[in-house]
Amino acid sequence: DIQMTQSPSSLSASVGDRVTITCRASQSISSYLNWYQQKPGKAPKLLIYAASSLQSGVPSRFSGSGSGTDFTLTISSLQPEDFATYYCQQSYSTPPFFGPGTKVDIK
Amino acid sequence: EVQLVESGGGLVQPGGSLRLSCAASGFTFSSYWMSWVRQAPGKGLEWVANIKQDGSEKYYVDSVKGRFTISRDNAKNSLYLQMNSLRAEDTAVYYCARWTMIVVVITTYAFDIWGQGTMVTVSS
């Protein structure tokens, strides 16, 4: 099974900050990497698929990059509605495990 | 509107059983892989099971193999999760999610539609 790790586990940031979250796979997964956003008490929402493709309706301040084992999610200018927990997930093979999450809260 | 609505959660004793349902609407249910994903209180997301469009392929996380069964009824646009021999560690919000094939430079899959979740509590 392919295990996913994320760093940091949490971060504090201010509105307008540039935020970067890192995800690492235990083996190469090419570009088979998705990112999700989850707000408290809500279902997750797909942000990015195939490492760098933006899901329809997602603001362009979100971007993804990477391939192989190392990936990043970047929020170019953090907005109040972006305070949430972010999960990466590999779609290279079954089981499609998620990373442990990165909580972004207000500084 | 594309929608998934889960039901069937509740409080059950250890060793008991529960059947979750997910009603799909707004898309051609029979054309998609479907999944269950769970989230224990205060914890991260855990994929539980997948089922192919026609039900011919099913996959499970190791911790539920032999206890949980995923199934679907395409005529009723419904997904199910039969949970037996429940344990305290199965306590979680259970989400129904659509596992959608997306073709870009690669052909990949993602959970693009999610239900609101149903809470399962296993406790005596």
CSV table of C-alpha atoms in Angstrom, one decimal:
chain,number,residue,atom,x,y,z
A,1,ASP,CA,0.0,0.0,0.0
A,2,ILE,CA,1.1,3.6,-0.7
A,3,GLN,CA,1.3,5.7,2.4
A,4,MET,CA,0.9,9.5,2.3
A,5,THR,CA,2.4,12.0,4.6
A,6,GLN,CA,1.8,15.8,4.9
A,7,SER,CA,3.7,18.7,6.4
A,8,PRO,CA,3.1,20.7,8.4
A,9,SER,CA,0.3,19.1,10.3
A,10,SER,CA,-1.0,22.6,11.1
A,11,LEU,CA,-0.1,26.2,10.4
A,12,SER,CA,-1.2,29.6,11.4
A,13,ALA,CA,-1.4,32.3,8.7
A,14,SER,CA,-2.9,35.7,8.0
A,15,VAL,CA,-5.3,36.8,5.3
A,16,GLY,CA,-3.2,37.6,2.3
A,17,ASP,CA,-0.4,35.3,3.1
A,18,ARG,CA,1.0,32.8,0.6
A,19,VAL,CA,0.6,29.3,2.1
A,20,THR,CA,2.3,26.1,0.9
A,21,ILE,CA,1.5,22.6,2.1
A,22,THR,CA,3.6,19.6,1.2
A,23,CYS,CA,2.5,16.0,0.5
A,24,ARG,CA,4.8,13.0,0.1
A,25,ALA,CA,4.0,9.5,-1.2
A,26,SER,CA,5.9,6.4,0.0
A,27,GLN,CA,6.6,5.5,-3.6
A,28,SER,CA,6.3,7.2,-7.0
A,29,ILE,CA,2.8,7.9,-8.0
A,30,SER,CA,3.5,10.0,-11.1
A,31,SER,CA,0.9,12.7,-11.1
A,32,TYR,CA,-1.9,10.7,-9.5
A,33,LEU,CA,-2.5,13.1,-6.6
A,34,ASN,CA,-5.6,14.9,-5.5
A,35,TRP,CA,-6.1,17.7,-3.0
A,36,TYR,CA,-9.3,18.2,-0.9
A,37,GLN,CA,-10.5,21.0,1.4
A,38,GLN,CA,-12.6,20.3,4.4
A,39,LYS,CA,-14.3,22.8,6.7
A,40,PRO,CA,-15.6,21.8,10.2
A,41,GLY,CA,-18.8,19.8,10.1
A,42,LYS,CA,-18.8,19.7,6.2
A,43,ALA,CA,-17.9,17.1,3.6
A,44,PRO,CA,-14.6,17.4,1.8
A,45,LYS,CA,-14.4,19.3,-1.4
A,46,LEU,CA,-12.2,18.4,-4.4
A,47,LEU,CA,-9.8,21.2,-5.2
A,48,ILE,CA,-7.1,19.8,-7.5
A,49,TYR,CA,-6.8,16.5,-9.4
A,50,ALA,CA,-3.9,15.0,-11.3
A,51,ALA,CA,-1.5,17.0,-9.2
A,52,SER,CA,-2.1,20.4,-10.9
A,53,SER,CA,-5.5,20.5,-12.5
A,54,LEU,CA,-8.0,22.8,-10.9
A,55,GLN,CA,-11.4,21.4,-10.3
A,56,SER,CA,-14.2,23.5,-11.9
A,57,GLY,CA,-15.3,26.4,-9.7
A,58,VAL,CA,-12.2,26.4,-7.5
A,59,PRO,CA,-10.6,29.8,-7.3
A,60,SER,CA,-7.4,30.3,-9.2
A,61,ARG,CA,-5.5,31.3,-6.0
A,62,PHE,CA,-5.2,27.5,-5.4
A,63,SER,CA,-2.5,25.7,-7.4
A,64,GLY,CA,-0.8,22.3,-7.2
A,65,SER,CA,2.5,21.0,-8.4
A,66,GLY,CA,4.8,18.0,-8.2
A,67,SER,CA,5.2,14.5,-9.5
A,68,GLY,CA,6.7,11.3,-8.4
A,69,THR,CA,6.7,11.4,-4.6
A,70,ASP,CA,6.7,15.1,-3.7
A,71,PHE,CA,3.8,17.4,-4.2
A,72,THR,CA,2.7,20.9,-3.0
A,73,LEU,CA,-0.6,22.8,-2.7
A,74,THR,CA,-0.2,26.5,-2.8
A,75,ILE,CA,-2.7,29.2,-1.8
A,76,SER,CA,-1.3,32.4,-3.3
A,77,SER,CA,-3.2,34.9,-1.2
A,78,LEU,CA,-5.1,33.3,1.8
A,79,GLN,CA,-8.7,34.4,2.1
A,80,PRO,CA,-11.0,34.1,5.2
A,81,GLU,CA,-12.9,31.2,3.6
A,82,ASP,CA,-9.7,29.2,3.1
A,83,PHE,CA,-9.3,28.5,6.8
A,84,ALA,CA,-9.8,24.7,6.7
A,85,THR,CA,-8.1,21.3,6.7
A,86,TYR,CA,-6.4,20.2,3.5
A,87,TYR,CA,-5.9,16.5,2.5
A,88,CYS,CA,-3.9,15.0,-0.2
A,89,GLN,CA,-4.9,11.6,-1.7
A,90,GLN,CA,-3.2,9.3,-4.1
A,91,SER,CA,-5.2,7.8,-7.0
A,92,TYR,CA,-2.3,5.7,-8.4
A,93,SER,CA,-3.5,2.4,-6.8
A,94,THR,CA,-6.0,0.8,-4.5
A,95,PRO,CA,-6.3,1.5,-1.6
A,96,PRO,CA,-6.5,5.3,-2.5
A,97,PHE,CA,-5.2,6.5,0.9
A,98,PHE,CA,-5.4,10.1,2.1
A,99,GLY,CA,-2.7,12.0,3.9
A,100,PRO,CA,-3.3,12.9,7.6
A,101,GLY,CA,-4.3,16.5,6.8
A,102,THR,CA,-3.0,20.0,7.3
A,103,LYS,CA,-5.1,22.4,9.4
A,104,VAL,CA,-4.8,26.0,8.3
A,105,ASP,CA,-6.0,28.4,11.0
A,106,ILE,CA,-6.0,32.1,11.7
A,107,LYS,CA,-2.9,33.7,13.0
B,1,GLU,CA,-28.5,19.1,-9.0
B,2,VAL,CA,-26.0,16.4,-8.4
B,3,GLN,CA,-26.5,15.0,-4.9
B,4,LEU,CA,-25.7,12.2,-2.6
B,5,VAL,CA,-27.7,11.7,0.6
B,6,GLU,CA,-26.7,9.1,3.2
B,7,SER,CA,-28.9,7.6,5.8
B,8,GLY,CA,-28.9,4.7,8.3
B,9,GLY,CA,-26.4,5.9,10.9
B,10,GLY,CA,-27.0,5.6,14.6
B,11,LEU,CA,-25.9,4.1,17.9
B,12,VAL,CA,-25.1,0.4,17.9
B,13,GLN,CA,-23.5,-1.9,20.5
B,14,PRO,CA,-20.1,-3.5,19.8
B,15,GLY,CA,-20.6,-6.7,17.8
B,16,GLY,CA,-23.8,-5.3,16.3
B,17,SER,CA,-24.8,-4.5,12.7
B,18,LEU,CA,-25.9,-1.5,10.7
B,19,ARG,CA,-26.8,-0.9,7.1
B,20,LEU,CA,-26.0,2.5,5.5
B,21,SER,CA,-27.7,3.8,2.4
B,22,CYS,CA,-26.8,6.5,0.0
B,23,ALA,CA,-29.3,7.9,-2.5
B,24,ALA,CA,-27.9,9.4,-5.7
B,25,SER,CA,-29.6,12.0,-7.9
B,26,GLY,CA,-28.8,14.4,-10.7
B,27,PHE,CA,-26.4,12.1,-12.6
B,28,THR,CA,-26.3,8.7,-14.2
B,29,PHE,CA,-25.5,6.6,-11.1
B,30,SER,CA,-24.8,3.4,-13.1
B,31,SER,CA,-21.9,5.0,-15.0
B,32,TYR,CA,-19.7,5.7,-11.9
B,33,TRP,CA,-17.6,3.8,-9.4
B,34,MET,CA,-18.9,4.7,-5.9
B,35,SER,CA,-17.1,4.7,-2.5
B,36,TRP,CA,-17.5,5.0,1.2
B,37,VAL,CA,-15.1,7.2,3.1
B,38,ARG,CA,-15.2,7.6,6.9
B,39,GLN,CA,-13.9,10.1,9.4
B,40,ALA,CA,-13.5,9.3,13.1
B,41,PRO,CA,-14.2,12.1,15.5
B,42,GLY,CA,-11.4,14.7,15.3
B,43,LYS,CA,-9.4,12.5,12.9
B,44,GLY,CA,-8.6,12.4,9.2
B,45,LEU,CA,-10.3,10.8,6.2
B,46,GLU,CA,-10.1,7.1,5.7
B,47,TRP,CA,-11.2,5.3,2.5
B,48,VAL,CA,-13.4,2.3,3.3
B,49,ALA,CA,-14.6,0.6,0.1
B,50,ASN,CA,-15.1,1.0,-3.6
B,51,ILE,CA,-17.5,-0.7,-6.0
B,52,LYS,CA,-17.5,-0.8,-9.8
B,53,GLN,CA,-20.4,0.4,-11.9
B,54,ASP,CA,-21.9,-3.0,-12.3
B,55,GLY,CA,-20.9,-4.3,-8.9
B,56,SER,CA,-18.5,-6.8,-10.4
B,57,GLU,CA,-15.5,-5.4,-8.5
B,58,LYS,CA,-15.3,-4.4,-4.9
B,59,TYR,CA,-12.4,-3.3,-2.8
B,60,TYR,CA,-12.0,-2.8,1.0
B,61,VAL,CA,-9.5,-1.3,3.4
B,62,ASP,CA,-7.9,-4.1,5.4
B,63,SER,CA,-9.5,-3.1,8.7
B,64,VAL,CA,-13.1,-3.9,7.5
B,65,LYS,CA,-12.5,-6.9,5.2
B,66,GLY,CA,-14.8,-9.7,6.2
B,67,ARG,CA,-17.0,-7.4,8.3
B,68,PHE,CA,-18.3,-4.8,5.8
B,69,THR,CA,-20.0,-5.3,2.4
B,70,ILE,CA,-20.4,-2.6,-0.2
B,71,SER,CA,-23.2,-3.1,-2.7
B,72,ARG,CA,-25.4,-1.0,-5.1
B,73,ASP,CA,-28.8,-1.1,-6.8
B,74,ASN,CA,-28.5,0.8,-10.0
B,75,ALA,CA,-32.3,0.6,-10.6
B,76,LYS,CA,-32.8,2.5,-7.3
B,77,ASN,CA,-29.8,4.8,-7.8
B,78,SER,CA,-28.6,3.6,-4.4
B,79,LEU,CA,-25.3,2.6,-2.7
B,80,TYR,CA,-25.2,0.5,0.5
B,81,LEU,CA,-22.7,-0.4,3.2
B,82,GLN,CA,-23.6,-3.4,5.4
B,83,MET,CA,-21.5,-3.3,8.5
B,84,ASN,CA,-21.3,-6.4,10.8
B,85,SER,CA,-19.3,-7.2,13.9
B,86,LEU,CA,-18.9,-3.5,14.6
B,87,ARG,CA,-16.2,-2.3,16.9
B,88,ALA,CA,-15.6,0.9,18.8
B,89,GLU,CA,-13.0,1.9,16.3
B,90,ASP,CA,-15.6,2.0,13.5
B,91,THR,CA,-17.2,5.0,15.2
B,92,ALA,CA,-17.1,7.7,12.5
B,93,VAL,CA,-19.0,9.9,10.1
B,94,TYR,CA,-19.5,7.8,7.0
B,95,TYR,CA,-19.5,9.6,3.6
B,96,CYS,CA,-20.8,8.3,0.3
B,97,ALA,CA,-18.6,9.7,-2.5
B,98,ARG,CA,-18.5,9.4,-6.3
B,99,TRP,CA,-15.2,8.0,-7.6
B,100,THR,CA,-15.0,9.7,-11.0
B,101,MET,CA,-12.6,9.0,-13.9
B,102,ILE,CA,-11.0,12.2,-15.2
B,103,VAL,CA,-9.0,12.3,-18.4
B,104,VAL,CA,-6.4,15.0,-18.7
B,105,VAL,CA,-2.8,14.2,-19.7
B,106,ILE,CA,-3.4,11.1,-17.6
B,107,THR,CA,-6.5,9.1,-16.8
B,108,THR,CA,-7.1,9.4,-13.1
B,109,TYR,CA,-9.8,9.2,-10.5
B,110,ALA,CA,-11.0,11.5,-7.7
B,111,PHE,CA,-13.8,11.8,-5.2
B,112,ASP,CA,-15.6,14.7,-6.9
B,113,ILE,CA,-19.1,14.5,-5.3
B,114,TRP,CA,-19.7,13.8,-1.6
B,115,GLY,CA,-22.7,13.3,0.6
B,116,GLN,CA,-23.2,15.2,3.9
B,117,GLY,CA,-22.3,12.1,5.9
B,118,THR,CA,-24.1,9.9,8.5
B,119,MET,CA,-22.8,9.3,12.0
B,120,VAL,CA,-22.2,5.8,13.3
B,121,THR,CA,-21.4,5.4,17.0
B,122,VAL,CA,-20.4,2.0,18.3
B,123,SER,CA,-20.7,2.0,22.1
B,124,SER,CA,-22.2,0.0,24.9
